[in-house]
Coordinates of C-alpha atoms and ligand atoms in Angstrom, one line a residue:
M1 CA 62.8 69.6 107.4
T2 CA 65.7 72.0 107.6
E3 CA 68.5 70.6 105.4
K4 CA 71.2 73.1 106.4
K5 CA 71.6 76.0 108.8
I6 CA 73.9 78.4 107.1
L7 CA 75.5 81.5 108.6
I8 CA 76.2 84.2 105.9
T9 CA 78.4 86.9 107.3
G10 CA 78.4 90.4 105.8
D11 CA 74.9 89.8 104.4
S12 CA 74.0 93.5 104.6
G13 CA 76.8 94.6 102.3
F14 CA 77.0 94.6 98.5
I15 CA 77.7 90.9 97.5
G16 CA 76.3 89.4 100.7
S17 CA 72.9 91.0 100.1
H18 CA 72.6 89.4 96.6
L19 CA 73.8 86.1 98.0
V20 CA 71.2 86.0 100.9
L21 CA 68.4 87.0 98.5
L22 CA 69.4 84.1 96.2
F23 CA 69.7 81.5 99.0
T24 CA 66.5 82.4 100.9
S25 CA 64.5 82.1 97.7
K26 CA 66.3 79.2 96.0
Y27 CA 66.6 77.0 99.1
P28 CA 63.4 77.2 101.2
N29 CA 64.5 74.2 103.2
Y30 CA 67.7 75.9 104.4
E31 CA 67.6 78.0 107.6
I32 CA 69.6 81.1 106.6
H33 CA 71.2 83.3 109.3
G34 CA 72.6 86.6 108.2
L35 CA 75.2 88.3 110.4
D36 CA 76.5 91.9 110.1
N37 CA 77.6 94.6 112.4
L38 CA 76.0 97.2 110.1
T39 CA 79.0 99.4 109.3
Y40 CA 78.7 102.4 106.9
A41 CA 79.0 100.0 104.0
S42 CA 75.8 98.0 104.8
N43 CA 72.3 98.8 103.9
R44 CA 69.4 96.8 105.3
D45 CA 67.0 98.5 102.9
H46 CA 68.2 96.2 100.1
L47 CA 66.9 93.3 102.2
K48 CA 63.4 94.5 103.0
S49 CA 61.9 91.6 101.1
L50 CA 63.4 89.2 103.7
A51 CA 60.9 90.4 106.3
T52 CA 58.4 87.9 104.9
K53 CA 60.8 85.0 104.7
S54 CA 60.4 82.4 107.4
N55 CA 63.7 80.8 106.6
Y56 CA 65.8 83.9 107.5
Q57 CA 67.1 85.4 110.7
F58 CA 69.4 88.3 111.2
H59 CA 72.1 88.8 113.9
K60 CA 73.6 92.2 114.4
M61 CA 77.1 91.3 115.6
D62 CA 80.7 92.1 115.2
I63 CA 82.9 89.2 114.0
C64 CA 85.7 90.7 116.1
N65 CA 83.7 90.0 119.3
R66 CA 85.1 86.5 119.9
E67 CA 83.0 85.7 122.9
A68 CA 79.7 86.7 121.2
I69 CA 80.6 84.8 118.1
I70 CA 81.5 81.6 120.0
N71 CA 78.2 81.9 122.0
L72 CA 76.2 82.4 118.8
F73 CA 77.6 79.2 117.3
R74 CA 77.1 77.3 120.6
F75 CA 73.5 78.4 120.6
H76 CA 72.6 77.9 116.9
K77 CA 75.0 75.1 115.9
F78 CA 75.2 76.4 112.3
T79 CA 76.0 73.6 109.9
D80 CA 77.9 75.8 107.4
V81 CA 79.4 79.3 107.0
I82 CA 79.7 81.5 104.0
H83 CA 82.0 84.3 105.1
L84 CA 81.8 87.7 103.3
A85 CA 82.1 90.1 106.2
A86 CA 85.1 92.4 105.7
E87 CA 86.3 95.9 105.5
S88 CA 86.5 96.1 101.7
H89 CA 87.7 99.5 100.5
V90 CA 91.4 99.8 99.6
D91 CA 91.5 103.6 100.1
N92 CA 90.2 103.1 103.7
S93 CA 92.8 100.4 104.3
I94 CA 95.5 102.9 103.5
E95 CA 94.1 105.4 106.0
D96 CA 93.3 102.9 108.8
P97 CA 95.2 99.5 108.3
V98 CA 94.5 98.4 111.9
L99 CA 90.8 98.1 111.4
F100 CA 91.4 96.0 108.3
M101 CA 93.7 93.6 110.2
Q102 CA 91.2 93.3 113.1
T103 CA 88.1 92.7 110.9
N104 CA 89.6 90.7 108.1
I105 CA 92.1 88.6 109.9
L106 CA 91.0 88.3 113.6
G107 CA 87.3 88.3 112.6
T108 CA 88.0 85.4 110.3
L109 CA 90.0 83.6 113.0
N110 CA 87.1 84.0 115.5
L111 CA 84.7 82.4 112.9
L112 CA 87.1 79.6 112.2
D113 CA 87.5 78.8 115.9
A114 CA 83.7 78.9 116.5
F115 CA 83.1 76.8 113.4
R116 CA 85.7 74.2 114.5
Q117 CA 83.9 73.7 117.8
Y118 CA 80.3 73.7 116.7
S119 CA 79.9 73.1 113.0
S120 CA 80.3 70.0 110.9
G121 CA 79.6 71.3 107.3
R122 CA 81.5 73.6 105.1
F123 CA 83.3 76.9 105.6
H124 CA 83.3 78.9 102.4
H125 CA 85.7 81.9 102.5
I126 CA 85.1 84.7 100.0
S127 CA 88.2 86.5 98.9
T128 CA 89.6 88.7 96.1
D129 CA 92.0 88.4 93.2
E130 CA 93.9 91.3 94.8
V131 CA 95.8 88.8 96.9
Y132 CA 97.8 88.0 93.9
G133 CA 99.2 91.5 93.5
D134 CA 99.1 93.1 90.0
L135 CA 100.2 92.3 86.4
S136 CA 101.8 94.2 83.7
L137 CA 99.8 94.6 80.5
D138 CA 101.4 91.6 78.8
E139 CA 101.7 89.1 81.7
P140 CA 99.4 86.0 81.8
M141 CA 96.3 86.1 84.0
F142 CA 96.4 84.9 87.7
D143 CA 95.4 81.3 88.2
E144 CA 95.0 79.4 91.5
N145 CA 98.7 78.6 91.6
T146 CA 99.9 82.2 91.3
A147 CA 102.0 83.1 94.4
Y148 CA 100.4 85.7 96.7
N149 CA 101.9 89.1 96.4
P150 CA 99.4 91.7 97.9
S151 CA 100.0 95.4 97.5
S152 CA 97.6 97.2 99.8
P153 CA 96.8 96.7 103.5
Y154 CA 93.3 95.5 102.3
S155 CA 94.7 92.8 100.0
A156 CA 97.4 91.8 102.6
S157 CA 94.6 91.3 105.2
K158 CA 92.6 89.2 102.8
A159 CA 95.7 87.2 101.9
S160 CA 96.2 86.5 105.6
S161 CA 92.6 85.4 106.1
D162 CA 92.9 83.0 103.1
H163 CA 96.1 81.5 104.6
L164 CA 94.3 81.0 107.9
V165 CA 91.3 79.3 106.3
R166 CA 93.7 76.9 104.5
A167 CA 95.8 76.3 107.6
Y168 CA 92.7 75.3 109.5
H169 CA 91.8 72.8 106.7
R170 CA 95.3 71.3 107.0
T171 CA 95.7 71.4 110.8
Y172 CA 92.2 70.7 112.0
G173 CA 90.7 69.0 108.9
L174 CA 88.0 71.6 108.4
N175 CA 85.9 71.3 105.2
I176 CA 86.7 74.5 103.4
V177 CA 86.6 76.1 100.0
V178 CA 88.1 79.5 99.0
T179 CA 86.9 81.7 96.1
N180 CA 89.0 84.6 94.8
C181 CA 87.0 86.9 92.6
S182 CA 87.7 89.9 90.4
N183 CA 86.0 93.3 90.7
N184 CA 82.2 93.1 91.1
Y185 CA 79.7 95.6 89.9
G186 CA 75.9 95.9 90.1
P187 CA 73.1 97.2 92.3
H188 CA 73.6 97.6 96.1
Q189 CA 77.3 98.6 96.0
H190 CA 78.3 101.5 98.3
L191 CA 78.7 104.9 96.7
E192 CA 82.4 105.0 97.6
K193 CA 83.3 102.4 95.0
F194 CA 84.3 103.3 91.5
I195 CA 81.3 102.6 89.3
P196 CA 78.7 104.1 91.8
T197 CA 81.0 107.1 92.2
I198 CA 81.0 107.7 88.4
I199 CA 77.2 107.4 88.2
H200 CA 76.8 109.7 91.2
C201 CA 79.1 112.3 89.8
L202 CA 77.5 112.3 86.4
S203 CA 74.0 112.6 88.0
N204 CA 75.1 115.5 90.1
D205 CA 77.3 117.4 87.5
K206 CA 80.3 116.8 89.7
H207 CA 83.9 116.0 88.7
I208 CA 84.6 112.3 88.2
P209 CA 87.9 111.6 90.0
I210 CA 90.2 109.1 88.2
Y211 CA 93.4 108.0 89.8
G212 CA 96.7 108.6 87.9
N213 CA 96.3 108.4 84.1
G214 CA 93.3 106.1 84.2
R215 CA 95.1 103.3 82.5
N216 CA 94.7 100.8 85.4
V217 CA 92.9 97.7 84.2
R218 CA 90.3 95.7 86.1
D219 CA 88.3 92.6 85.2
W220 CA 84.6 93.4 85.9
L221 CA 82.1 90.7 86.8
Y222 CA 78.3 91.3 87.4
V223 CA 77.5 90.6 91.0
E224 CA 74.8 88.1 90.2
D225 CA 77.2 86.0 88.2
H226 CA 79.6 86.0 91.2
V227 CA 76.7 84.9 93.5
C228 CA 75.9 82.0 91.1
A229 CA 79.5 80.9 91.2
L230 CA 79.4 81.0 95.0
D231 CA 76.3 78.9 95.0
L232 CA 78.0 76.3 92.8
V233 CA 81.3 76.3 94.7
F234 CA 79.6 76.1 98.1
H235 CA 77.5 73.1 97.1
N236 CA 79.9 71.3 94.7
G237 CA 83.4 72.6 95.1
K238 CA 86.0 70.1 96.3
N239 CA 87.0 70.2 100.0
G240 CA 90.2 72.2 100.4
E241 CA 90.2 73.7 97.0
T242 CA 90.4 77.3 95.7
Y243 CA 88.5 78.5 92.7
N244 CA 89.2 81.8 90.9
V245 CA 86.1 83.7 89.7
G246 CA 86.5 86.2 86.8
S247 CA 85.0 87.3 83.6
N248 CA 87.6 87.9 80.9
N249 CA 86.3 91.4 80.7
E250 CA 89.4 93.6 81.1
L251 CA 88.8 97.3 80.9
S252 CA 90.9 100.4 81.8
N253 CA 89.3 102.8 84.3
I254 CA 89.2 105.6 81.7
N255 CA 87.4 103.4 79.1
L256 CA 84.9 102.3 81.8
V257 CA 84.2 106.0 82.5
Y258 CA 83.7 106.6 78.8
K259 CA 81.2 103.7 78.6
I260 CA 79.1 105.1 81.5
C261 CA 79.3 108.6 79.9
D262 CA 77.9 107.1 76.7
I263 CA 75.0 105.6 78.6
F264 CA 74.2 109.1 80.1
L265 CA 74.5 110.6 76.6
D266 CA 72.2 107.9 75.1
K267 CA 69.6 108.6 77.8
D268 CA 70.0 112.3 77.1
L269 CA 70.8 113.0 80.7
I270 CA 73.8 115.1 80.1
K271 CA 75.4 117.3 77.4
S272 CA 79.2 117.0 77.8
P273 CA 80.0 114.3 80.4
H274 CA 83.7 114.1 79.3
S275 CA 84.3 117.6 80.7
L276 CA 83.6 116.2 84.2
I277 CA 86.6 113.8 84.0
Q278 CA 89.3 114.9 86.4
F279 CA 92.6 113.0 86.9
V280 CA 93.7 113.0 90.5
P281 CA 97.0 111.9 92.2
D282 CA 97.4 108.2 92.0
R283 CA 96.4 105.9 94.9
L284 CA 99.5 104.8 96.9
G285 CA 100.7 101.4 95.6
H286 CA 98.0 101.4 93.0
D287 CA 97.8 98.0 91.2
R288 CA 98.3 98.3 87.4
R289 CA 96.2 95.4 86.1
Y290 CA 94.1 92.5 87.4
A291 CA 93.1 89.6 85.2
I292 CA 91.9 86.2 86.4
D293 CA 91.9 82.8 84.7
Y294 CA 88.6 81.1 85.8
S295 CA 89.1 78.0 83.7
K296 CA 89.2 75.7 86.7
L297 CA 85.7 76.8 87.8
S298 CA 84.5 76.5 84.3
T299 CA 86.0 73.0 83.7
D300 CA 85.2 71.5 87.1
L301 CA 81.9 73.1 87.9
N302 CA 80.6 74.2 84.5
W303 CA 80.4 77.9 85.5
S304 CA 80.8 80.9 83.2
P305 CA 79.5 84.5 83.5
R306 CA 76.2 85.0 81.8
V307 CA 75.6 88.8 82.0
D308 CA 77.1 90.7 79.1
F309 CA 79.0 93.7 80.4
D310 CA 77.1 96.4 78.4
Q311 CA 73.8 94.9 79.6
G312 CA 75.0 94.7 83.2
L313 CA 76.3 98.2 83.2
L314 CA 72.9 99.5 81.8
I315 CA 71.0 97.6 84.6
T316 CA 73.4 99.1 87.1
V317 CA 73.1 102.7 85.9
D318 CA 69.3 102.4 85.8
W319 CA 69.3 101.0 89.4
Y320 CA 71.5 103.8 90.7
L321 CA 69.5 106.5 88.9
D322 CA 66.4 105.2 90.7
Y323 CA 68.3 104.8 94.0
L324 CA 69.8 108.3 93.9
K325 CA 66.4 109.8 93.5
G326 CA 65.9 108.6 97.1
Ligands
NAD1 P1 80.9 95.4 101.5 O1 81.9 96.4 102.1 O2 79.9 96.0 100.6 O3 80.2 94.6 102.6 C1 80.9 94.1 103.7 C2 79.9 93.8 104.8 O4 80.6 93.3 105.9 C3 79.1 95.1 105.3 O5 77.8 94.9 105.3 C4 79.7 95.4 106.6 O6 78.8 96.0 107.5 C5 80.1 94.0 107.1 N1 81.2 94.0 108.1 C6 82.3 94.7 108.1 N2 83.0 94.6 109.2 C7 82.3 93.7 110.0 C8 82.4 93.1 111.3 N3 83.5 93.4 112.0 N4 81.5 92.3 111.8 C9 80.4 92.0 111.0 N5 80.2 92.5 109.8 C10 81.1 93.3 109.3 O7 81.8 94.4 100.7 P2 81.5 93.5 99.4 O8 82.0 94.2 98.2 O9 80.1 93.0 99.5 O10 82.5 92.3 99.7 C11 82.1 91.1 100.4 C12 83.3 90.2 100.4 O11 83.7 89.9 99.1 C13 84.5 90.7 101.1 O12 85.1 89.7 101.8 C14 85.4 91.2 99.9 O13 86.8 91.1 100.3 C15 85.1 90.2 98.9 N6 85.3 90.6 97.5 C16 84.7 91.7 97.0 C17 84.8 92.1 95.7 C18 84.2 93.3 95.1 O14 84.4 93.7 94.0 N7 83.3 94.0 95.8 C19 85.6 91.3 94.8 C20 86.2 90.1 95.3 C21 86.0 89.8 96.7

């Protein structure tokens, strides 16, 4: 018997692909519906193994198409939604903010309205630590009570969508949870993002562009650890609550580049990787440091990251070396 009928939006992107692979194998009694409009950031090749899964269906659809979304919910009556679909690249949001507001805010609104009419389970909204703004090097980490202070059009659009989800909980009594996660890394991420860019440049003897002085700090989490946290929060998180997801793994961009250079050196793939490093003009409004306190998730739901960063980075480099061979 089907226990749940879950709509996972953005399932053809980086994090969504890992989540849908986990859910379709771990929960054979769930009916999983993926939805994505297949933007440049998506890649269905990562989901080829789903072709043989009888508990998975895919809908190519734009969350901004309100009528189509409402009709889809009317027809399928999903019990739950896990919402990852978004425009996700900060640089693109600086070039084209309107697209980010449409997708990330209005798209989320359409899903909430459809959910409100046709669903009775949980709406899990996936968000980012970037909604909190940035920290100086000595400030304490963000926790769930940190005031929102987004810096980029991307983070402002995600902050707005978080507010909408919480407002629908308060106003209409929707069963919701929100997770705000730090930077993810791992297989399946689009080449435009920082770690894949570094690997791509090193593999092709190209300059590695680093914004500003490279001292910006990020807290890196392996994507499968994030997906395990999403599984836990979706099933066991408290209605109306927010959970931060992070890894206590703060690293400056330049030190991250050095680490990946070292992997290339160890594998004897390159002679002088450091000569490829090129500092470029800083990103507008570039956040200095992100660091996230995940003690609530750890205390309430017994989650902690499992994948050691050096190990995860090695898996990631190996995966991209294979992927880039085509
Ligand atoms: P991604 O860009 O790799 O994937 C996003 C997916 O959404 C793509 O497959 C894309 O085609 C789809 N999409 C975009 N616009 C759509 C639309 N209008 N209709 C339907 N589908 C659409 O992003 P990701 O890194 O997998 O991030 C997933 C979610 O997690 C996002 O909401 C993002 O804000 C959040 N998040 C990401 C990170 C990270 O480090 N990658 C960290 C924290 C939170």
